[in-house]
Short mmCIF file of N, CA and C in Angstrom, two decimals:
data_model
loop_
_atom_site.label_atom_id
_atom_site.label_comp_id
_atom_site.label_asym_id
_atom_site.label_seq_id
_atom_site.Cartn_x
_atom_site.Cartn_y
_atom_site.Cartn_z
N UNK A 1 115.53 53.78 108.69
CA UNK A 1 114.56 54.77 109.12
C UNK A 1 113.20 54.43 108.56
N UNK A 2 112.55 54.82 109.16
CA UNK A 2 110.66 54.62 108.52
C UNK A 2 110.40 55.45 108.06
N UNK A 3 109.18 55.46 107.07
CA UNK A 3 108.87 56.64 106.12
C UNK A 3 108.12 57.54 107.06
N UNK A 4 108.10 58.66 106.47
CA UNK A 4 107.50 59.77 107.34
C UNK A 4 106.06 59.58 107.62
N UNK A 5 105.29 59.81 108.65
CA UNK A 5 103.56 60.02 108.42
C UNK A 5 102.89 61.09 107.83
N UNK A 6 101.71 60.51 107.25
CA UNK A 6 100.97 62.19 106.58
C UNK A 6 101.12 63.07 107.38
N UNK A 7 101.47 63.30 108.56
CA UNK A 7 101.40 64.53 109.36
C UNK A 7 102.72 65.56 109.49
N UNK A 8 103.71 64.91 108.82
CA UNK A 8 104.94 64.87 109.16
C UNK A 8 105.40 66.43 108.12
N UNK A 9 105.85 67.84 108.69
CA UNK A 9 106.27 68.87 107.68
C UNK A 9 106.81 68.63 106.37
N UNK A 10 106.69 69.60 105.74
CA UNK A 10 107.87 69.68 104.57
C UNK A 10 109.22 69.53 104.45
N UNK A 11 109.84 69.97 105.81
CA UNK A 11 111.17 69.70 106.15
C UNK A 11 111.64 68.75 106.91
N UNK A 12 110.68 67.80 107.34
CA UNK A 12 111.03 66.90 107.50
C UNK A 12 110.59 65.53 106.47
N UNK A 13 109.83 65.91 105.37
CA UNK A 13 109.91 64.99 104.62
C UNK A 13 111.08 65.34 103.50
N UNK A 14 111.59 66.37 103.41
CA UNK A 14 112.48 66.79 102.52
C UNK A 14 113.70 65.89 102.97
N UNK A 15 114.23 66.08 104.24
CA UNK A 15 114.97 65.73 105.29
C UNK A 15 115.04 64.10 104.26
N UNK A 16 114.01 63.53 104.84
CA UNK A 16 113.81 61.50 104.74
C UNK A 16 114.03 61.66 103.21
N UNK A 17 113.76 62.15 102.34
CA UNK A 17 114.29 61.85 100.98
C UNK A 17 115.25 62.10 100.53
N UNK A 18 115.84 63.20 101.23
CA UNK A 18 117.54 63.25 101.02
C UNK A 18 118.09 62.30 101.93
N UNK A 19 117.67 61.73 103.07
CA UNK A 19 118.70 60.63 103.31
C UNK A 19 118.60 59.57 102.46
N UNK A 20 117.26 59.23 102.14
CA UNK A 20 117.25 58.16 100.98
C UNK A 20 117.78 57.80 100.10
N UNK A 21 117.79 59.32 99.23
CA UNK A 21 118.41 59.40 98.03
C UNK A 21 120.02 59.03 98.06
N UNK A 22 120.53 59.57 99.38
CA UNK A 22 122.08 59.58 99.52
C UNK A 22 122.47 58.27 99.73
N UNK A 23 121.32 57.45 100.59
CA UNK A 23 122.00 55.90 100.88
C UNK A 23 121.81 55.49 99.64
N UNK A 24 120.44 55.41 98.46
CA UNK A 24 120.24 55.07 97.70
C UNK A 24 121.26 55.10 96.54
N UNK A 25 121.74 56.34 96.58
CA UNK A 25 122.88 57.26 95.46
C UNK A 25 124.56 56.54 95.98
N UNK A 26 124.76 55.92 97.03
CA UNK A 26 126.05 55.35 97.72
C UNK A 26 125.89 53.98 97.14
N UNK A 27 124.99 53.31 97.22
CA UNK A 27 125.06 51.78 96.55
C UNK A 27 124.70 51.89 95.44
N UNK A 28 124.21 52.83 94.85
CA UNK A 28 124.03 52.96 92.89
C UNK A 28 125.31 52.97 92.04
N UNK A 29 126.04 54.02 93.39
CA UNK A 29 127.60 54.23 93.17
C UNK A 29 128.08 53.04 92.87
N UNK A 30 128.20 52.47 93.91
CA UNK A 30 129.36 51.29 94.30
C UNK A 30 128.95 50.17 93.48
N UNK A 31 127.56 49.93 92.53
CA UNK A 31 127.68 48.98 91.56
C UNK A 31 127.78 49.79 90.51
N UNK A 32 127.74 51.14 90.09
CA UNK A 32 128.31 51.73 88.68
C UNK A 32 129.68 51.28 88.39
N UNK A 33 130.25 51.39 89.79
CA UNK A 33 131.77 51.35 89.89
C UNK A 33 132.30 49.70 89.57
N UNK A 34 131.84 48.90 89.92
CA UNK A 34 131.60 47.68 89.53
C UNK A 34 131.62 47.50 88.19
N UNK A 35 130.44 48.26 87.75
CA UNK A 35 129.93 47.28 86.29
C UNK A 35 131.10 47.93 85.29
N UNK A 36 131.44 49.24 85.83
CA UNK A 36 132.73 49.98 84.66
C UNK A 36 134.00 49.38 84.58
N UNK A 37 134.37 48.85 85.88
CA UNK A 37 135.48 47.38 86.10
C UNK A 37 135.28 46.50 85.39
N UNK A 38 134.35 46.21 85.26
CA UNK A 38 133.51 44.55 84.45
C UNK A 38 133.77 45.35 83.35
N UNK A 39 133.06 46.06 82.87
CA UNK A 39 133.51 46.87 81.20
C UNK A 39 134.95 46.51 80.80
N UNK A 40 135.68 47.11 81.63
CA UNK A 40 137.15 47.15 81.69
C UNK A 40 138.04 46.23 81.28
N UNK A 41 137.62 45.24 82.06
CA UNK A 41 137.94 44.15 81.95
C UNK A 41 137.87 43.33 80.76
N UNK A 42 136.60 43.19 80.24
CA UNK A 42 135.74 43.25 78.71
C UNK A 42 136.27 43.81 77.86
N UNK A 43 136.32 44.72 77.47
CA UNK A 43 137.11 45.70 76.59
C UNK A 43 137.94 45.99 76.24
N UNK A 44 138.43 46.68 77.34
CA UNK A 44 140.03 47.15 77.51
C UNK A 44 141.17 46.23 77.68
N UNK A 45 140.80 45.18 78.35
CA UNK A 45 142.16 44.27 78.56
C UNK A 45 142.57 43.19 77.12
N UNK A 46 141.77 42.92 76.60
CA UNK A 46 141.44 42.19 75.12
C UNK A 46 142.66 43.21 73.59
N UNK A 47 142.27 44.64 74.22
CA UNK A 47 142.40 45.76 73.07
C UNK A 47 144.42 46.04 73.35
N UNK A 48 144.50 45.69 74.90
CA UNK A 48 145.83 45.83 75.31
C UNK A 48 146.40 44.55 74.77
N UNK A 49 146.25 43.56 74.98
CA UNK A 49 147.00 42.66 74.92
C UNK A 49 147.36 42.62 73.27
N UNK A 50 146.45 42.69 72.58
CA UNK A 50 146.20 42.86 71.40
C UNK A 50 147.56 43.30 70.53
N UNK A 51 147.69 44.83 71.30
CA UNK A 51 148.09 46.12 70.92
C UNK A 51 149.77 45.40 71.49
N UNK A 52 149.51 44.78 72.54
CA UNK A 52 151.12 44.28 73.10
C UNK A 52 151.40 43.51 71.87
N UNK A 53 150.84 42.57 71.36
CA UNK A 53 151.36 41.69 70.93
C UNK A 53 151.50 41.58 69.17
N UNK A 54 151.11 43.20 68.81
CA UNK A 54 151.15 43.94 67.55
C UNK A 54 152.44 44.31 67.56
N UNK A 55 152.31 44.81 68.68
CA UNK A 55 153.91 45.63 68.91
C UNK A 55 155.18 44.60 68.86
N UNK A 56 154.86 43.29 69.53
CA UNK A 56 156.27 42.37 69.79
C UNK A 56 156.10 41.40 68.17
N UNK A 57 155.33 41.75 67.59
CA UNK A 57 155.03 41.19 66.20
C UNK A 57 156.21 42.11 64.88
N UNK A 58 155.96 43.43 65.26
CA UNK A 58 156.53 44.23 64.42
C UNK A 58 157.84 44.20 64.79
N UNK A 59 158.08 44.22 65.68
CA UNK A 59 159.84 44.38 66.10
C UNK A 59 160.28 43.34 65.61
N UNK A 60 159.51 41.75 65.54
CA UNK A 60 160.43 40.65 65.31
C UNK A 60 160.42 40.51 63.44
N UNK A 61 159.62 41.00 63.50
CA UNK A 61 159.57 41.05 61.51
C UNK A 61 160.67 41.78 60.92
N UNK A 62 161.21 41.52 60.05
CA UNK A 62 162.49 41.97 59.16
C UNK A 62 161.81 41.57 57.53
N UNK A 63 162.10 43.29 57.01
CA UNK A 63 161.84 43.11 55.31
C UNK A 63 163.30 42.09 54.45
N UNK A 64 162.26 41.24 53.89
CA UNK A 64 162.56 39.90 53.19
C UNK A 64 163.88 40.49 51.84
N UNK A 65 165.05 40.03 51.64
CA UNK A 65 166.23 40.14 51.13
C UNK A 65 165.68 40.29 49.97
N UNK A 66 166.13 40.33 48.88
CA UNK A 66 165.52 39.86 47.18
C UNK A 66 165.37 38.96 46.76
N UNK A 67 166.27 37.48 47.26
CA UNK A 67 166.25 36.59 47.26
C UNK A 67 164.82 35.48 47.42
N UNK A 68 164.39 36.62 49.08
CA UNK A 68 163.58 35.50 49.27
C UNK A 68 162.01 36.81 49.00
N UNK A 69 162.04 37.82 48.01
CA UNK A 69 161.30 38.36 47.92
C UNK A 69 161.02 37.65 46.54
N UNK A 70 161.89 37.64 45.61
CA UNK A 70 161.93 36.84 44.22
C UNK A 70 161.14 35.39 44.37
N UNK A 71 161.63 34.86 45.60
CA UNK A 71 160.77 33.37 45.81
C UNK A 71 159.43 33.47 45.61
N UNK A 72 158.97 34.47 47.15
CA UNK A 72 157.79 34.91 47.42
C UNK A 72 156.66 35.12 46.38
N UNK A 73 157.50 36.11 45.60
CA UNK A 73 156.51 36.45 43.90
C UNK A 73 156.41 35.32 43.18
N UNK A 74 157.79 34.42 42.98
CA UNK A 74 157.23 33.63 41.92
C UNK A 74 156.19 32.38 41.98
N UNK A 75 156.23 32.13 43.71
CA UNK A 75 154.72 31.01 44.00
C UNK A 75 153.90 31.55 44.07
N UNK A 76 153.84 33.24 44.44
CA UNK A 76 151.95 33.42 44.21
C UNK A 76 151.65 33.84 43.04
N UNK A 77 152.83 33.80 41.96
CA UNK A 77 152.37 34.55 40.71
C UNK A 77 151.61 32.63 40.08
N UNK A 78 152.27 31.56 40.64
CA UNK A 78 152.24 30.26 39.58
C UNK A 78 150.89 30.03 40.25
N UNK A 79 150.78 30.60 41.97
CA UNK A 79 149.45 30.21 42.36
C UNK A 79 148.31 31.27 41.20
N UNK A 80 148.10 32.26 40.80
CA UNK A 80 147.70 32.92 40.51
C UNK A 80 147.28 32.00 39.19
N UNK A 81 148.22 31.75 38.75
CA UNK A 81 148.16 30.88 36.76
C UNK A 81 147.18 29.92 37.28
N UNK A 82 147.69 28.73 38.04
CA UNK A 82 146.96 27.66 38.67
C UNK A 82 145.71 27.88 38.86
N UNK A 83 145.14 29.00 39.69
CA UNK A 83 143.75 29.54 40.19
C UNK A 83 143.22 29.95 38.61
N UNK A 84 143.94 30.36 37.76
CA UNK A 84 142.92 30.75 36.36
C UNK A 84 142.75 29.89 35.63
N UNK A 85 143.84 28.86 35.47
CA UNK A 85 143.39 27.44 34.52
C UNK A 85 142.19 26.72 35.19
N UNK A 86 141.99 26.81 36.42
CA UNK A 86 141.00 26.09 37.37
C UNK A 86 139.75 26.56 36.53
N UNK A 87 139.48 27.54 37.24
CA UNK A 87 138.37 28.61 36.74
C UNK A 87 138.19 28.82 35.20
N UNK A 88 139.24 28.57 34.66
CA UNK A 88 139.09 28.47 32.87
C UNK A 88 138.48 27.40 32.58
N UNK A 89 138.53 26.35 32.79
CA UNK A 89 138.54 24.46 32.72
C UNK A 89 137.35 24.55 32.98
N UNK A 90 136.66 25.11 34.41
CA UNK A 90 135.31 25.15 35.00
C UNK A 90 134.50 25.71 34.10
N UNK A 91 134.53 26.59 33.68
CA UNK A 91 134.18 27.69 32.70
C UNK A 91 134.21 27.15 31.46
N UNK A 92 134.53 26.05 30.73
CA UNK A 92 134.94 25.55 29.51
C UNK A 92 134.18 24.01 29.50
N UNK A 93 134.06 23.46 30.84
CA UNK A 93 133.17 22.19 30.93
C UNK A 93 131.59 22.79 31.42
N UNK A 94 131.40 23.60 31.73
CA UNK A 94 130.06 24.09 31.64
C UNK A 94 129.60 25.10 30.98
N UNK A 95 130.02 25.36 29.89
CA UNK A 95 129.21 25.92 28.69
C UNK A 95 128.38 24.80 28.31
N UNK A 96 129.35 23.92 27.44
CA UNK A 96 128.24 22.90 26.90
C UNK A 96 127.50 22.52 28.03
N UNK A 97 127.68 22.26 28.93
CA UNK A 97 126.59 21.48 29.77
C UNK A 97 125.24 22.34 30.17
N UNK A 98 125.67 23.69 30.21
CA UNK A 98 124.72 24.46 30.04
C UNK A 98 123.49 24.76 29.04
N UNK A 99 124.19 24.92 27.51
CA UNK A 99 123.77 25.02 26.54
C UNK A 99 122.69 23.25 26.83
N UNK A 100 123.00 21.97 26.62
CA UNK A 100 122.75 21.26 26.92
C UNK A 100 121.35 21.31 27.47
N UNK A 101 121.49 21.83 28.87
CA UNK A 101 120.39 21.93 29.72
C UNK A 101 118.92 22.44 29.65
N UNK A 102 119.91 23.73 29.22
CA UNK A 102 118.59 24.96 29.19
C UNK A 102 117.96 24.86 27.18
N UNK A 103 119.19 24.64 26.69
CA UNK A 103 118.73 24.43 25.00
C UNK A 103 118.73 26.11 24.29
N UNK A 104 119.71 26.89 24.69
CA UNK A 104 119.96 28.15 24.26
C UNK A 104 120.64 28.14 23.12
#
């Protein structure tokens, strides 16, 4: 349709902007509707699969016997010793080198 002329009533320019608005408001639609799919897709399908595969995670897990809970503790307790002699040693070759440096 063509825009109205200056001569053209109130009700009929009322008229041309509500059809406007409505064709205008039908394809605003139909890419809102779009971009919330695209969201969807983005978002939501990432958060599901996620959530699926939390779920088939927990079912296949079984709490560890004593046996192999006793294992478990005693390598991260030796990792634990290991990690402090490191950090002790480090800590013990750079004092002096410090003192050394700065002359404290």
């Amino acid at each position: 349709s063509t825009r109205p002329s200056p001569k053209t009533t109130h009700k009929e320019r009322l008229l041309y902007t509500r059809k406007a608005s409505s064709f205008t408001s039908t394809s605003t639609t139909a890419r809102t509707k779009s971009f919330k799919m695209e969201v969807a897709n983005v978002v939501v399908k990432p958060i599901k699969e996620f959530a699926k595969d939390s779920i088939r995670l927990v079912k296949k897990c079984t709490k560890p016997d004593r046996k192999e809970f006793t294992k478990i503790s005693f390598r991260t307790a030796i990792g634990f010793a290991i990690l402090g002699f490191i950090g002790f040693f480090v800590k013990l070759i750079f004092i002096p080198i410090k003192h050394i440096t700065i002359g404290v």
